[in-house]
PDB file of C-alpha atoms in Angstrom:
ATOM      1  CA  MET A   1      -1.535  34.394  26.054  1.00  0.00           C
ATOM      2  CA  SER A   2      -2.000  37.658  24.495  1.00  0.00           C
ATOM      3  CA  VAL A   3      -3.787  38.159  21.116  1.00  0.00           C
ATOM      4  CA  VAL A   4      -0.517  39.301  19.525  1.00  0.00           C
ATOM      5  CA  ASN A   5       1.317  36.258  20.850  1.00  0.00           C
ATOM      6  CA  ALA A   6      -1.763  33.940  19.756  1.00  0.00           C
ATOM      7  CA  LEU A   7      -1.501  35.339  15.944  1.00  0.00           C
ATOM      8  CA  ILE A   8       2.123  34.846  16.326  1.00  0.00           C
ATOM      9  CA  PHE A   9       1.775  31.281  17.486  1.00  0.00           C
ATOM     10  CA  SER A  10      -1.212  30.556  14.501  1.00  0.00           C
ATOM     11  CA  VAL A  11       1.344  31.891  12.077  1.00  0.00           C
ATOM     12  CA  ILE A  12       3.841  29.320  13.000  1.00  0.00           C
ATOM     13  CA  ILE A  13       1.670  26.294  12.822  1.00  0.00           C
ATOM     14  CA  ASP A  14       0.275  27.217   9.362  1.00  0.00           C
ATOM     15  CA  ASN A  15       3.788  27.378   8.467  1.00  0.00           C
ATOM     16  CA  ILE A  16       4.740  24.255   9.514  1.00  0.00           C
ATOM     17  CA  LYS A  17       1.626  22.429   8.062  1.00  0.00           C
ATOM     18  CA  ILE A  18       2.510  24.158   4.545  1.00  0.00           C
ATOM     19  CA  VAL A  19       6.419  22.768   4.972  1.00  0.00           C
ATOM     20  CA  HIS A  20       5.050  18.890   5.891  1.00  0.00           C
ATOM     21  CA  VAL A  21       2.926  19.418   2.562  1.00  0.00           C
ATOM     22  CA  LEU A  22       5.497  20.887   0.671  1.00  0.00           C
ATOM     23  CA  PHE A  23       8.014  18.061   1.909  1.00  0.00           C
ATOM     24  CA  PHE A  24       5.193  15.367   1.352  1.00  0.00           C
ATOM     25  CA  ILE A  25       5.085  16.964  -2.440  1.00  0.00           C
ATOM     26  CA  VAL A  26       8.792  17.022  -2.939  1.00  0.00           C
ATOM     27  CA  THR A  27       8.788  13.607  -1.717  1.00  0.00           C
ATOM     28  CA  LEU A  28       6.090  11.916  -3.951  1.00  0.00           C
ATOM     29  CA  ALA A  29       7.936  13.815  -7.190  1.00  0.00           C
ATOM     30  CA  THR A  30      11.226  12.144  -6.007  1.00  0.00           C
ATOM     31  CA  ALA A  31       9.430   8.712  -6.103  1.00  0.00           C
ATOM     32  CA  PHE A  32       7.743   9.153  -8.972  1.00  0.00           C
ATOM     33  CA  LEU A  33      11.256  10.069 -11.022  1.00  0.00           C
ATOM     34  CA  LEU A  34      13.411   7.596  -9.261  1.00  0.00           C
ATOM     35  CA  GLY A  35      10.822   5.136 -10.318  1.00  0.00           C
ATOM     36  CA  TYR A  36      10.799   6.313 -14.023  1.00  0.00           C
ATOM     37  CA  GLN A  37      14.537   6.191 -13.893  1.00  0.00           C
ATOM     38  CA  TYR A  38      14.804   3.063 -12.393  1.00  0.00           C
ATOM     39  CA  ASP A  39      12.162   1.655 -15.403  1.00  0.00           C
ATOM     40  CA  LYS A  40      14.296   3.887 -17.740  1.00  0.00           C
ATOM     41  CA  LEU A  41      17.669   2.062 -16.400  1.00  0.00           C
ATOM     42  CA  LYS A  42      16.028  -1.708 -16.371  1.00  0.00           C
ATOM     43  CA  TYR A  43      14.813  -1.446 -19.836  1.00  0.00           C
ATOM     44  CA  VAL A  44      18.001   0.029 -21.541  1.00  0.00           C
ATOM     45  CA  SER A  45      19.747  -2.709 -19.486  1.00  0.00           C
ATOM     46  CA  GLU A  46      17.788  -5.789 -21.081  1.00  0.00           C
ATOM     47  CA  ARG A  47      18.105  -3.733 -24.641  1.00  0.00           C
ATOM     48  CA  ASP A  48      20.340  -3.406 -27.077  1.00  0.00           C
ATOM     49  CA  PRO A  49      21.166  -0.041 -28.045  1.00  0.00           C
ATOM     50  CA  LEU A  50      21.065  -0.430 -32.205  1.00  0.00           C
ATOM     51  CA  THR A  51      18.320  -2.900 -32.041  1.00  0.00           C
ATOM     52  CA  GLY A  52      15.998  -2.536 -29.207  1.00  0.00           C
ATOM     53  CA  THR A  53      15.834  -6.414 -29.004  1.00  0.00           C
ATOM     54  CA  ARG A  54      16.477  -7.756 -26.161  1.00  0.00           C
ATOM     55  CA  ASN A  55      20.059  -8.914 -24.967  1.00  0.00           C
ATOM     56  CA  ILE A  56      21.763 -12.065 -23.073  1.00  0.00           C
ATOM     57  CA  ARG A  57      20.701 -10.457 -19.702  1.00  0.00           C
ATOM     58  CA  ASN A  58      16.974 -10.625 -20.715  1.00  0.00           C
ATOM     59  CA  LEU A  59      17.367 -13.967 -22.319  1.00  0.00           C
ATOM     60  CA  HIS A  60      18.656 -15.464 -19.156  1.00  0.00           C
ATOM     61  CA  LYS A  61      15.713 -14.425 -17.019  1.00  0.00           C
ATOM     62  CA  VAL A  62      13.362 -15.141 -19.394  1.00  0.00           C
ATOM     63  CA  PHE A  63      14.537 -18.754 -19.774  1.00  0.00           C
ATOM     64  CA  ARG A  64      15.107 -18.936 -15.677  1.00  0.00           C
ATOM     65  CA  LYS A  65      11.374 -18.288 -15.791  1.00  0.00           C
ATOM     66  CA  LEU A  66      10.753 -20.694 -18.539  1.00  0.00           C
ATOM     67  CA  GLN A  67      12.381 -23.510 -17.028  1.00  0.00           C
ATOM     68  CA  LEU A  68      10.382 -23.110 -13.455  1.00  0.00           C
ATOM     69  CA  LYS A  69       7.905 -23.364 -15.284  1.00  0.00           C
ATOM     70  CA  ALA A  70       8.220 -26.331 -17.074  1.00  0.00           C
ATOM     71  CA  ASN A  71       9.779 -28.389 -13.971  1.00  0.00           C
ATOM     72  CA  GLY A  72       6.364 -27.634 -12.219  1.00  0.00           C
ATOM     73  CA  GLY A  73       4.761 -29.151 -15.630  1.00  0.00           C
ATOM     74  CA  SER A  74       4.865 -31.840 -18.031  1.00  0.00           C
ATOM     75  CA  TYR A  75       6.470 -30.037 -21.001  1.00  0.00           C
ATOM     76  CA  LYS A  76       9.870 -29.795 -22.377  1.00  0.00           C
ATOM     77  CA  ILE A  77      11.692 -26.566 -23.465  1.00  0.00           C
ATOM     78  CA  ALA A  78      14.054 -26.388 -26.744  1.00  0.00           C
ATOM     79  CA  VAL A  79      15.978 -23.456 -27.276  1.00  0.00           C
ATOM     80  CA  PHE A  80      17.182 -22.149 -31.352  1.00  0.00           C
ATOM     81  CA  VAL A  81      20.377 -20.076 -31.147  1.00  0.00           C
ATOM     82  CA  ILE A  82      21.680 -18.465 -34.364  1.00  0.00           C
ATOM     83  CA  ASP A  83      25.598 -16.898 -33.647  1.00  0.00           C
ATOM     84  CA  ILE A  84      26.353 -14.817 -37.430  1.00  0.00           C
ATOM     85  CA  ASP A  85      29.642 -13.901 -37.747  1.00  0.00           C
ATOM     86  CA  ASP A  86      30.763 -10.252 -39.003  1.00  0.00           C
ATOM     87  CA  PHE A  87      27.270  -8.849 -38.138  1.00  0.00           C
ATOM     88  CA  LYS A  88      28.453  -5.478 -38.133  1.00  0.00           C
ATOM     89  CA  TYR A  89      28.935  -5.943 -41.800  1.00  0.00           C
ATOM     90  CA  ILE A  90      25.680  -7.090 -42.165  1.00  0.00           C
ATOM     91  CA  ASN A  91      23.924  -4.207 -40.246  1.00  0.00           C
ATOM     92  CA  LEU A  92      25.803  -1.697 -41.976  1.00  0.00           C
ATOM     93  CA  ASN A  93      25.182  -2.762 -44.961  1.00  0.00           C
ATOM     94  CA  PHE A  94      21.632  -3.461 -44.823  1.00  0.00           C
ATOM     95  CA  GLU A  95      19.860  -2.069 -42.302  1.00  0.00           C
ATOM     96  CA  SER A  96      16.822  -0.197 -42.994  1.00  0.00           C
ATOM     97  CA  PRO A  97      16.818   3.789 -43.185  1.00  0.00           C
TER      98      PRO A  97
END
């Protein structure tokens, strides 16, 4: 193999290494962004957009965990639910600034 062919081969190998490194960096960045988006989507799906409090979907998840703990232990669960009619009126008139 001539010196020129050896140099061309060396440059090609170096370029392949660079492409692999760049591909790895892009893959890591994509995984990070997807993880962030997943966490953000999960947060939004479990919260009320106006108040930020946990919604019924999250209540079911938490209740299942508590139920499993109670079934394995010697304590009981009590649930207190408040249903306020016309809450929109209260929220519109008495919300904090």
